[in-house]
Amino acid sequence: MITQIYNATILTPQGWVKGGSVIIDDKRIAEVTKSCHLVAGVDETVDAGGCFLVPGGIELHCHGGGGNDFMEGTPHAFRTAAAAHLKHGTTAIFATLSSSTLPMMEAACEACQTVIDEDEDTTIMGLHLEGPYFNPRKAGAQDPTIIRVPDTKEYRHIVEDYDCVRRWDVAPELPGAIGMGRYLSDKGIIAAIGHTAAEYPDVKAAYDAGYSHATHFYNGMPGFHNVREYKHAGTVESVYLLRDMSVEIICDGIHVPSTLLKLVYLMKGVERTALVTDALAVSCSNSDRAFDPRVIIEDGVCKLSDRSALAGSIATMDRLIRTMVQQADVPLADAVRMASETPARIMGIYDRKGSIQRGKDADLLLFTPELDLQDVYSMGHLV
């Protein structure tokens, strides 16, 4: 099946191409042209009407959607959540597991691997473990009864017995965290810092040990603060000082205000900033109940019922892009790159996803001039 999407404003690695075409041959991008003329041998043509054709979104941090949470640890939950977010522009997703017991981690690993093995064109790229090795003082919405210090036997078992783990978030100041970072890096797994009270010496030690990414930047970590009469740089400033450390921001316009979204963009740049939803099961659904009974939905965001902390979002990929453009005044091309190219590079899948180029997977989004999501293509298939 050969499809030509023509008369599109296409975002390529070289910039915008107006009035161009993308030729899809089965699941791959066969050609990107500057012409809207129809080519011979095409089975289907789609007139984009001048709309923006951009790479599919790549989600680094998402707990669920469509009423299902990845913590349920079943293939059904994984498939349902991924399918729900796909309709909103997430064409590749790293399923996120909140702090969990060992049996819960094992069940999630088994479910994730089953979906990857059985579903040829699944959007699930692997598993992201958010915890349980966190600082209790920065637990946020993580279950405090499950949070613990790194357990070498436990994390080695998960990594070595399951092939699907692609990222693990840890508070670097915990005993054993530096050794865990070296181990994860040696295994090709992204080590990230999160839910931490770390100051510069801890963050720098983590970076030197292989931690390369900061989880939901500004959330679950301190910024500039006083310890009695003395001023201290927090985790936030420490990450800014480490120029090569990448960050992710929950771009729902609530977790991080627009002024700070703009600051992250200016300080870290497109190449080191990824947009994430941190969405819970209630996203992309009609439900108003979260998987975690402690969580409520209020003011368009998930919170702990005592309102002591935000607990995740109900955002979707298309909303992330709109928020960066409309609230943070970031150019559309840069917002899209932070939702596609940058996360693809961070997770090592840029060879096949994250940009509109010949030979790559035909994961494409079509946005109207008002930035409403019109069409989603996943592996060349119109969703």
Coordinates of N, CA and C in Angstrom, one line a residue, residues 83-161:
A83 N -3.1 2.4 23.3 CA -4.1 2.8 22.2 C -4.8 4.1 22.5
A84 N -5.1 4.3 23.7 CA -5.8 5.6 24.1 C -4.9 6.8 23.8
H85 N -3.6 6.7 24.1 CA -2.7 7.8 23.9 C -2.4 8.0 22.4
L86 N -2.4 6.8 21.7 CA -2.1 6.9 20.2 C -3.1 7.8 19.5
K87 N -4.3 7.8 19.9 CA -5.3 8.6 19.3 C -5.1 10.1 19.4
H88 N -4.2 10.4 20.4 CA -3.9 11.8 20.7 C -2.5 12.2 20.3
G89 N -1.8 11.3 19.5 CA -0.6 11.7 18.9 C 0.7 11.0 19.5
T90 N 0.5 10.1 20.4 CA 1.7 9.4 21.0 C 1.9 8.1 20.2
T91 N 2.8 8.2 19.2 CA 3.1 7.0 18.3 C 4.2 6.1 18.9
A92 N 4.8 6.5 20.0 CA 5.8 5.6 20.6 C 5.7 5.9 22.1
I93 N 5.7 4.9 23.0 CA 5.5 5.2 24.4 C 6.4 4.3 25.2
F94 N 7.0 4.8 26.3 CA 7.7 4.0 27.3 C 6.8 4.0 28.5
A95 N 6.2 2.8 28.7 CA 5.2 2.7 29.8 C 5.9 2.9 31.2
T96 N 5.2 3.7 32.0 CA 5.8 4.1 33.3 C 5.1 3.4 34.4
L97 N 6.0 2.9 35.3 CA 5.5 2.2 36.5 C 5.9 3.0 37.7
S98 N 4.9 3.4 38.6 CA 5.2 4.1 39.8 C 5.9 3.2 40.8
S99 N 6.4 3.7 41.9 CA 7.0 2.9 42.9 C 6.2 1.7 43.2
S100 N 6.8 0.5 43.1 CA 6.1 -0.8 43.2 C 6.8 -1.8 44.0
T101 N 6.1 -2.8 44.5 CA 6.7 -4.0 45.1 C 7.4 -4.8 44.0
L102 N 8.2 -5.7 44.4 CA 8.9 -6.6 43.5 C 7.9 -7.4 42.6
P103 N 6.9 -8.0 43.2 CA 5.9 -8.7 42.4 C 5.2 -7.8 41.4
M104 N 4.9 -6.6 41.7 CA 4.3 -5.7 40.8 C 5.2 -5.3 39.6
M105 N 6.5 -5.2 39.9 CA 7.5 -4.9 38.9 C 7.6 -6.1 38.0
E106 N 7.6 -7.3 38.5 CA 7.7 -8.5 37.7 C 6.5 -8.6 36.8
A107 N 5.3 -8.4 37.3 CA 4.1 -8.5 36.5 C 4.1 -7.5 35.4
A108 N 4.5 -6.3 35.7 CA 4.6 -5.3 34.6 C 5.6 -5.6 33.6
C109 N 6.7 -6.1 34.0 CA 7.8 -6.5 33.0 C 7.3 -7.6 32.1
E110 N 6.6 -8.6 32.7 CA 6.1 -9.7 31.9 C 5.0 -9.2 30.9
A111 N 4.1 -8.4 31.4 CA 3.1 -7.8 30.5 C 3.7 -7.0 29.4
C112 N 4.6 -6.2 29.7 CA 5.2 -5.3 28.7 C 5.9 -6.2 27.7
Q113 N 6.7 -7.2 28.1 CA 7.4 -8.0 27.2 C 6.5 -8.8 26.3
T114 N 5.3 -9.3 26.8 CA 4.3 -10.0 26.1 C 3.8 -9.1 24.9
V115 N 3.5 -7.9 25.2 CA 2.9 -7.0 24.2 C 4.0 -6.7 23.1
I116 N 5.2 -6.5 23.5 CA 6.3 -6.2 22.6 C 6.5 -7.5 21.7
D117 N 6.5 -8.6 22.2 CA 6.7 -9.9 21.5 C 5.5 -10.2 20.6
E118 N 4.3 -10.0 21.0 CA 3.1 -10.5 20.3 C 2.6 -9.4 19.3
D119 N 2.7 -8.1 19.6 CA 2.1 -7.1 18.7 C 3.1 -6.5 17.8
E120 N 3.1 -6.9 16.6 CA 4.1 -6.5 15.6 C 4.3 -5.0 15.5
D121 N 3.3 -4.2 15.5 CA 3.4 -2.8 15.4 C 3.0 -2.0 16.6
T122 N 3.3 -2.6 17.8 CA 3.0 -1.9 19.0 C 3.7 -0.6 19.1
T123 N 3.0 0.3 19.8 CA 3.7 1.6 20.1 C 4.5 1.6 21.4
I124 N 4.4 0.5 22.1 CA 5.2 0.4 23.4 C 6.6 0.0 23.1
M125 N 7.5 0.8 23.5 CA 8.9 0.7 23.2 C 9.7 0.0 24.4
G126 N 9.1 0.0 25.5 CA 9.7 -0.6 26.7 C 9.2 0.0 28.0
L127 N 9.8 -0.4 29.1 CA 9.3 0.0 30.4 C 10.2 1.0 31.1
H128 N 9.6 2.0 31.7 CA 10.2 3.0 32.5 C 9.8 2.8 34.0
L129 N 10.8 2.5 34.8 CA 10.5 2.3 36.2 C 10.8 3.6 37.0
E130 N 9.7 4.2 37.5 CA 9.8 5.5 38.3 C 9.8 5.1 39.8
G131 N 11.0 4.8 40.3 CA 11.1 4.3 41.7 C 11.3 2.8 41.7
P132 N 11.3 2.2 42.9 CA 10.8 2.8 44.2 C 12.0 3.4 45.0
Y133 N 13.1 3.6 44.4 CA 14.3 4.0 45.2 C 14.4 5.5 45.2
F134 N 13.5 6.1 46.1 CA 13.3 7.6 46.1 C 13.6 8.1 47.5
N135 N 13.8 9.4 47.6 CA 13.9 10.1 48.9 C 12.5 10.3 49.5
P136 N 12.2 9.7 50.7 CA 10.8 9.8 51.2 C 10.4 11.3 51.4
R137 N 11.3 12.2 51.6 CA 11.0 13.6 51.8 C 10.4 14.2 50.5
K138 N 10.7 13.6 49.4 CA 10.3 14.1 48.1 C 9.4 13.0 47.4
A139 N 8.6 12.3 48.2 CA 7.8 11.2 47.6 C 6.7 11.7 46.7
G140 N 6.2 12.9 47.1 CA 5.1 13.4 46.3 C 3.9 12.5 46.3
A141 N 3.4 12.0 45.2 CA 2.3 11.1 45.1 C 2.8 9.6 45.1
Q142 N 4.1 9.4 45.2 CA 4.5 8.0 45.2 C 4.1 7.4 46.6
D143 N 3.8 6.1 46.6 CA 3.3 5.4 47.8 C 4.5 5.4 48.8
P144 N 4.4 6.1 49.9 CA 5.5 6.1 50.9 C 5.8 4.8 51.6
T145 N 4.8 3.9 51.6 CA 5.0 2.5 52.2 C 5.8 1.6 51.3
I146 N 6.0 2.0 50.0 CA 6.8 1.2 49.1 C 8.2 1.7 48.8
I147 N 8.4 3.0 49.0 CA 9.7 3.6 48.8 C 10.7 3.0 49.6
R148 N 11.9 2.8 49.1 CA 13.0 2.2 49.8 C 14.3 2.5 49.1
V149 N 15.4 2.1 49.7 CA 16.8 2.4 49.2 C 17.1 1.3 48.1
P150 N 18.0 1.6 47.2 CA 18.3 0.6 46.2 C 18.7 -0.7 46.7
D151 N 18.1 -1.8 46.2 CA 18.4 -3.1 46.6 C 19.1 -3.8 45.4
T152 N 20.4 -4.1 45.6 CA 21.2 -4.6 44.4 C 20.6 -5.9 43.9
K153 N 20.3 -6.8 44.7 CA 19.8 -8.1 44.2 C 18.5 -7.9 43.5
E154 N 17.6 -7.0 44.0 CA 16.3 -6.7 43.4 C 16.5 -6.1 42.0
Y155 N 17.2 -5.0 41.9 CA 17.3 -4.3 40.6 C 18.1 -5.1 39.5
R156 N 19.1 -5.9 40.0 CA 19.8 -6.7 39.0 C 18.9 -7.8 38.5
H157 N 18.1 -8.4 39.3 CA 17.1 -9.4 38.9 C 16.2 -8.8 37.8
I158 N 15.6 -7.6 38.1 CA 14.7 -7.0 37.1 C 15.4 -6.8 35.8
V159 N 16.6 -6.2 35.8 CA 17.3 -5.9 34.6 C 17.8 -7.1 33.8
E160 N 18.3 -8.1 34.5 CA 18.9 -9.2 33.9 C 17.9 -10.3 33.5
D161 N 16.7 -10.3 34.1 CA 15.7 -11.3 33.8 C 14.6 -10.8 32.8

